[in-house]
Amino acid sequence: SARVFLDPAMYGDQELRVSAVDSLREAVRRSLLQNPKLVPYFLELALLDGLSYNTATSEGGPDGSVIKAVMSSKETDAHTKSLQECASVLLQAKKNLKKMSSITIADAVALAGAEAVNAVGGPVLPCQLGRTDTATNAPIPSSMPPLNLFTGDASYEVVLDTFRSSGLTEREMTALLGCL
Protein backbone atom coordinates (compact mmCIF):
# COMPACT_ATOMS: atom_id res chain seq x y z
CA SER A 1 0.00 0.00 0.00
CA ALA A 2 1.27 3.45 -0.92
CA ARG A 3 2.50 5.95 1.58
CA VAL A 4 -0.16 8.57 1.36
CA PHE A 5 -1.66 10.58 4.13
CA LEU A 6 -5.36 11.25 3.85
CA ASP A 7 -7.29 13.80 5.83
CA PRO A 8 -10.87 13.49 4.56
CA ALA A 9 -11.93 16.44 6.71
CA MET A 10 -9.32 18.81 5.26
CA TYR A 11 -11.82 20.57 3.01
CA GLY A 12 -14.24 21.34 5.81
CA ASP A 13 -17.90 20.81 5.21
CA GLN A 14 -19.43 18.91 2.31
CA GLU A 15 -20.37 22.07 0.42
CA LEU A 16 -16.77 23.37 0.36
CA ARG A 17 -15.45 19.98 -0.76
CA VAL A 18 -18.00 19.71 -3.58
CA SER A 19 -17.25 23.28 -4.66
CA ALA A 20 -13.48 22.65 -4.75
CA VAL A 21 -13.87 19.41 -6.71
CA ASP A 22 -16.33 20.94 -9.18
CA SER A 23 -14.04 23.93 -9.79
CA LEU A 24 -11.07 21.68 -10.46
CA ARG A 25 -13.06 19.39 -12.75
CA GLU A 26 -14.29 22.43 -14.67
CA ALA A 27 -10.71 23.68 -15.12
CA VAL A 28 -9.62 20.29 -16.44
CA ARG A 29 -12.65 20.01 -18.75
CA ARG A 30 -12.04 23.52 -20.09
CA SER A 31 -8.42 22.70 -20.91
CA LEU A 32 -9.51 19.44 -22.58
CA LEU A 33 -12.05 21.28 -24.72
CA GLN A 34 -9.35 23.72 -25.81
CA ASN A 35 -6.81 20.96 -26.44
CA PRO A 36 -8.26 17.41 -26.55
CA LYS A 37 -4.77 15.96 -27.08
CA LEU A 38 -4.06 16.58 -23.38
CA VAL A 39 -6.40 13.79 -22.22
CA PRO A 40 -3.76 11.05 -21.90
CA TYR A 41 -1.31 13.43 -20.26
CA PHE A 42 -3.62 14.20 -17.34
CA LEU A 43 -3.99 10.46 -16.79
CA GLU A 44 -0.24 10.04 -17.15
CA LEU A 45 0.39 12.60 -14.41
CA ALA A 46 -1.87 10.66 -12.06
CA LEU A 47 -0.21 7.34 -12.94
CA LEU A 48 3.32 8.71 -12.58
CA ASP A 49 2.45 10.24 -9.21
CA GLY A 50 1.08 6.94 -7.93
CA LEU A 51 3.90 4.90 -9.44
CA SER A 52 6.44 7.00 -7.56
CA TYR A 53 5.71 4.78 -4.55
CA ASN A 54 8.39 2.18 -3.88
CA THR A 55 7.30 -0.78 -1.74
CA ALA A 56 10.88 -1.61 -0.72
CA THR A 57 11.69 1.85 0.65
CA SER A 58 8.18 3.18 1.34
CA GLU A 59 9.32 6.32 -0.48
CA GLY A 60 7.13 8.38 -2.78
CA GLY A 61 3.46 7.88 -3.44
CA PRO A 62 0.60 10.00 -4.73
CA ASP A 63 1.64 13.24 -3.06
CA GLY A 64 1.79 15.61 -6.02
CA SER A 65 5.57 15.41 -6.35
CA VAL A 66 5.10 14.57 -10.03
CA ILE A 67 4.19 18.22 -10.60
CA LYS A 68 7.57 19.32 -9.26
CA ALA A 69 9.32 16.68 -11.41
CA VAL A 70 7.47 17.75 -14.56
CA MET A 71 7.86 21.49 -14.03
CA SER A 72 11.58 21.20 -13.27
CA SER A 73 12.28 18.97 -16.28
CA LYS A 74 14.72 20.43 -18.78
CA GLU A 75 13.41 18.23 -21.61
CA THR A 76 11.93 20.13 -24.56
CA ASP A 77 10.18 17.32 -26.43
CA ALA A 78 6.44 17.46 -27.20
CA HIS A 79 5.62 14.84 -24.57
CA THR A 80 7.24 16.77 -21.73
CA LYS A 81 5.72 20.04 -22.93
CA SER A 82 2.25 18.43 -22.85
CA LEU A 83 2.86 17.15 -19.31
CA GLN A 84 3.99 20.66 -18.34
CA GLU A 85 0.86 22.17 -19.88
CA CYS A 86 -1.31 19.82 -17.80
CA ALA A 87 0.69 20.59 -14.67
CA SER A 88 0.25 24.31 -15.33
CA VAL A 89 -3.52 23.86 -15.63
CA LEU A 90 -3.59 22.15 -12.23
CA LEU A 91 -1.32 24.74 -10.60
CA GLN A 92 -3.48 27.57 -11.95
CA ALA A 93 -6.68 25.83 -10.80
CA LYS A 94 -5.17 25.41 -7.33
CA LYS A 95 -4.17 29.07 -7.30
CA ASN A 96 -7.68 30.15 -8.35
CA LEU A 97 -9.26 27.91 -5.71
CA LYS A 98 -7.17 29.46 -2.94
CA LYS A 99 -9.35 32.55 -3.25
CA MET A 100 -12.41 30.68 -1.98
CA SER A 101 -11.22 27.28 -0.81
CA SER A 102 -8.17 25.14 -1.32
CA ILE A 103 -7.25 21.83 -2.78
CA THR A 104 -3.98 19.99 -2.53
CA ILE A 105 -2.00 19.46 -5.70
CA ALA A 106 -1.95 15.74 -4.83
CA ASP A 107 -5.77 15.66 -4.94
CA ALA A 108 -5.75 17.81 -8.08
CA VAL A 109 -3.51 15.32 -9.90
CA ALA A 110 -5.72 12.36 -8.92
CA LEU A 111 -8.96 14.18 -9.78
CA ALA A 112 -7.58 15.33 -13.14
CA GLY A 113 -6.65 11.76 -14.07
CA ALA A 114 -10.14 10.55 -13.20
CA GLU A 115 -11.73 13.46 -15.05
CA ALA A 116 -9.66 12.78 -18.17
CA VAL A 117 -10.96 9.20 -18.29
CA ASN A 118 -14.54 10.42 -17.87
CA ALA A 119 -14.12 13.19 -20.46
CA VAL A 120 -13.52 10.67 -23.22
CA GLY A 121 -16.51 8.51 -22.35
CA GLY A 122 -14.90 6.31 -19.72
CA PRO A 123 -16.51 5.53 -16.40
CA VAL A 124 -16.81 7.99 -13.55
CA LEU A 125 -13.93 7.02 -11.30
CA PRO A 126 -14.41 7.66 -7.60
CA CYS A 127 -11.53 9.60 -6.11
CA GLN A 128 -10.79 9.65 -2.38
CA LEU A 129 -9.98 13.21 -1.31
CA GLY A 130 -7.68 14.35 1.43
CA ARG A 131 -4.17 13.60 0.10
CA THR A 132 -1.48 15.74 1.62
CA ASP A 133 1.10 17.39 -0.59
CA THR A 134 4.77 16.70 -0.44
CA ALA A 135 6.67 19.39 1.44
CA THR A 136 7.49 22.41 -0.74
CA ASN A 137 11.23 22.09 -0.11
CA ALA A 138 11.27 18.27 -0.34
CA PRO A 139 13.37 16.82 -3.13
CA ILE A 140 11.75 14.85 -5.92
CA PRO A 141 11.64 11.25 -4.68
CA SER A 142 14.33 9.02 -6.15
CA SER A 143 11.51 6.55 -6.80
CA MET A 144 9.86 8.96 -9.27
CA PRO A 145 9.48 7.06 -12.55
CA PRO A 146 11.00 8.54 -15.69
CA LEU A 147 8.65 11.05 -17.29
CA ASN A 148 8.95 9.22 -20.61
CA LEU A 149 7.73 5.93 -19.09
CA PHE A 150 4.65 5.83 -21.32
CA THR A 151 6.10 7.22 -24.57
CA GLY A 152 7.39 3.92 -25.91
CA ASP A 153 10.98 5.00 -25.31
CA ALA A 154 11.30 3.02 -22.07
CA SER A 155 11.98 -0.69 -22.39
CA TYR A 156 9.46 -3.29 -21.29
CA GLU A 157 11.76 -4.17 -18.37
CA VAL A 158 11.84 -0.56 -17.13
CA VAL A 159 8.05 -0.26 -17.32
CA LEU A 160 7.53 -3.62 -15.63
CA ASP A 161 10.09 -2.84 -12.89
CA THR A 162 8.38 0.51 -12.23
CA PHE A 163 4.99 -1.12 -11.76
CA ARG A 164 6.43 -3.98 -9.68
CA SER A 165 8.36 -1.62 -7.39
CA SER A 166 5.06 0.18 -6.76
CA GLY A 167 3.51 -3.11 -5.68
CA LEU A 168 1.45 -3.72 -8.83
CA THR A 169 1.21 -6.92 -10.86
CA GLU A 170 1.61 -7.43 -14.61
CA ARG A 171 -2.16 -7.79 -14.87
CA GLU A 172 -2.74 -4.45 -13.11
CA MET A 173 -0.05 -2.86 -15.27
CA THR A 174 -1.79 -4.08 -18.43
CA ALA A 175 -5.16 -2.73 -17.27
CA LEU A 176 -3.71 0.69 -16.47
CA LEU A 177 -1.69 0.92 -19.66
CA GLY A 178 -4.82 0.04 -21.61
CA CYS A 179 -6.32 3.33 -20.41
CA LEU A 180 -3.64 5.32 -22.21
PDB file of N, CA, C and O in Angstrom, residues 19 40 51-52 54-56 58 78 100 104 108 113-114 116 118 121 124 165 167 172:
ATOM      1  N   SER A  19     -17.593  22.080  -3.902  1.00  0.00           N
ATOM      2  CA  SER A  19     -17.246  23.276  -4.661  1.00  0.00           C
ATOM      3  C   SER A  19     -15.814  23.198  -5.193  1.00  0.00           C
ATOM      4  O   SER A  19     -15.554  23.517  -6.357  1.00  0.00           O
ATOM      5  N   PRO A  40      -4.617  12.091 -22.489  1.00  0.00           N
ATOM      6  CA  PRO A  40      -3.759  11.052 -21.902  1.00  0.00           C
ATOM      7  C   PRO A  40      -2.701  11.604 -20.947  1.00  0.00           C
ATOM      8  O   PRO A  40      -2.241  10.897 -20.056  1.00  0.00           O
ATOM      9  N   LEU A  51       2.804   5.843  -9.225  1.00  0.00           N
ATOM     10  CA  LEU A  51       3.900   4.904  -9.441  1.00  0.00           C
ATOM     11  C   LEU A  51       5.202   5.361  -8.784  1.00  0.00           C
ATOM     12  O   LEU A  51       6.174   4.611  -8.768  1.00  0.00           O
ATOM     13  N   SER A  52       5.229   6.549  -8.249  1.00  0.00           N
ATOM     14  CA  SER A  52       6.437   7.001  -7.555  1.00  0.00           C
ATOM     15  C   SER A  52       6.608   6.278  -6.225  1.00  0.00           C
ATOM     16  O   SER A  52       7.645   6.379  -5.592  1.00  0.00           O
ATOM     17  N   ASN A  54       7.500   3.327  -3.833  1.00  0.00           N
ATOM     18  CA  ASN A  54       8.388   2.178  -3.879  1.00  0.00           C
ATOM     19  C   ASN A  54       8.112   1.326  -2.657  1.00  0.00           C
ATOM     20  O   ASN A  54       8.317   1.784  -1.524  1.00  0.00           O
ATOM     21  N   THR A  55       7.659   0.086  -2.867  1.00  0.00           N
ATOM     22  CA  THR A  55       7.299  -0.780  -1.737  1.00  0.00           C
ATOM     23  C   THR A  55       8.501  -1.140  -0.881  1.00  0.00           C
ATOM     24  O   THR A  55       8.357  -1.338   0.323  1.00  0.00           O
ATOM     25  N   ALA A  56       9.684  -1.222  -1.474  1.00  0.00           N
ATOM     26  CA  ALA A  56      10.879  -1.607  -0.716  1.00  0.00           C
ATOM     27  C   ALA A  56      11.320  -0.512   0.250  1.00  0.00           C
ATOM     28  O   ALA A  56      11.768  -0.798   1.362  1.00  0.00           O
ATOM     29  N   SER A  58       9.347   2.401   0.896  1.00  0.00           N
ATOM     30  CA  SER A  58       8.179   3.185   1.342  1.00  0.00           C
ATOM     31  C   SER A  58       8.337   4.667   1.012  1.00  0.00           C
ATOM     32  O   SER A  58       7.792   5.525   1.673  1.00  0.00           O
ATOM     33  N   ALA A  78       7.887  17.202 -27.222  1.00  0.00           N
ATOM     34  CA  ALA A  78       6.439  17.464 -27.201  1.00  0.00           C
ATOM     35  C   ALA A  78       5.755  16.773 -26.021  1.00  0.00           C
ATOM     36  O   ALA A  78       4.828  17.328 -25.419  1.00  0.00           O
ATOM     37  N   MET A 100     -11.179  31.015  -2.676  1.00  0.00           N
ATOM     38  CA  MET A 100     -12.414  30.676  -1.976  1.00  0.00           C
ATOM     39  C   MET A 100     -12.294  29.407  -1.142  1.00  0.00           C
ATOM     40  O   MET A 100     -13.015  29.218  -0.187  1.00  0.00           O
ATOM     41  N   THR A 104      -5.390  20.332  -2.440  1.00  0.00           N
ATOM     42  CA  THR A 104      -3.977  19.988  -2.526  1.00  0.00           C
ATOM     43  C   THR A 104      -3.650  19.618  -3.966  1.00  0.00           C
ATOM     44  O   THR A 104      -4.508  19.161  -4.718  1.00  0.00           O
ATOM     45  N   ALA A 108      -5.507  17.267  -6.737  1.00  0.00           N
ATOM     46  CA  ALA A 108      -5.755  17.810  -8.082  1.00  0.00           C
ATOM     47  C   ALA A 108      -5.246  16.849  -9.151  1.00  0.00           C
ATOM     48  O   ALA A 108      -5.920  16.624 -10.161  1.00  0.00           O
ATOM     49  N   GLY A 113      -6.757  13.053 -13.394  1.00  0.00           N
ATOM     50  CA  GLY A 113      -6.649  11.761 -14.071  1.00  0.00           C
ATOM     51  C   GLY A 113      -8.009  11.104 -14.223  1.00  0.00           C
ATOM     52  O   GLY A 113      -8.365  10.603 -15.293  1.00  0.00           O
ATOM     53  N   ALA A 114      -8.794  11.127 -13.159  1.00  0.00           N
ATOM     54  CA  ALA A 114     -10.139  10.550 -13.204  1.00  0.00           C
ATOM     55  C   ALA A 114     -11.038  11.318 -14.167  1.00  0.00           C
ATOM     56  O   ALA A 114     -11.816  10.726 -14.915  1.00  0.00           O
ATOM     57  N   ALA A 116     -10.089  13.032 -16.798  1.00  0.00           N
ATOM     58  CA  ALA A 116      -9.659  12.780 -18.170  1.00  0.00           C
ATOM     59  C   ALA A 116     -10.284  11.493 -18.707  1.00  0.00           C
ATOM     60  O   ALA A 116     -10.725  11.447 -19.856  1.00  0.00           O
ATOM     61  N   ASN A 118     -13.117  10.148 -17.698  1.00  0.00           N
ATOM     62  CA  ASN A 118     -14.538  10.416 -17.868  1.00  0.00           C
ATOM     63  C   ASN A 118     -14.813  11.300 -19.080  1.00  0.00           C
ATOM     64  O   ASN A 118     -15.806  11.127 -19.774  1.00  0.00           O
ATOM     65  N   GLY A 121     -15.461   9.527 -22.345  1.00  0.00           N
ATOM     66  CA  GLY A 121     -16.510   8.509 -22.353  1.00  0.00           C
ATOM     67  C   GLY A 121     -16.256   7.334 -21.450  1.00  0.00           C
ATOM     68  O   GLY A 121     -17.029   6.382 -21.442  1.00  0.00           O
ATOM     69  N   VAL A 124     -17.087   7.023 -14.611  1.00  0.00           N
ATOM     70  CA  VAL A 124     -16.811   7.994 -13.552  1.00  0.00           C
ATOM     71  C   VAL A 124     -16.010   7.248 -12.499  1.00  0.00           C
ATOM     72  O   VAL A 124     -16.478   6.250 -11.940  1.00  0.00           O
ATOM     73  N   SER A 165       7.820  -2.294  -8.578  1.00  0.00           N
ATOM     74  CA  SER A 165       8.358  -1.615  -7.392  1.00  0.00           C
ATOM     75  C   SER A 165       7.277  -0.823  -6.671  1.00  0.00           C
ATOM     76  O   SER A 165       7.409  -0.518  -5.486  1.00  0.00           O
ATOM     77  N   GLY A 167       4.366  -2.102  -6.276  1.00  0.00           N
ATOM     78  CA  GLY A 167       3.510  -3.114  -5.678  1.00  0.00           C
ATOM     79  C   GLY A 167       2.398  -3.602  -6.587  1.00  0.00           C
ATOM     80  O   GLY A 167       1.452  -4.238  -6.117  1.00  0.00           O
ATOM     81  N   GLU A 172      -2.338  -5.822 -13.440  1.00  0.00           N
ATOM     82  CA  GLU A 172      -2.742  -4.454 -13.106  1.00  0.00           C
ATOM     83  C   GLU A 172      -2.054  -3.452 -14.033  1.00  0.00           C
ATOM     84  O   GLU A 172      -2.661  -2.473 -14.459  1.00  0.00           O
TER      85      GLU A 172
END
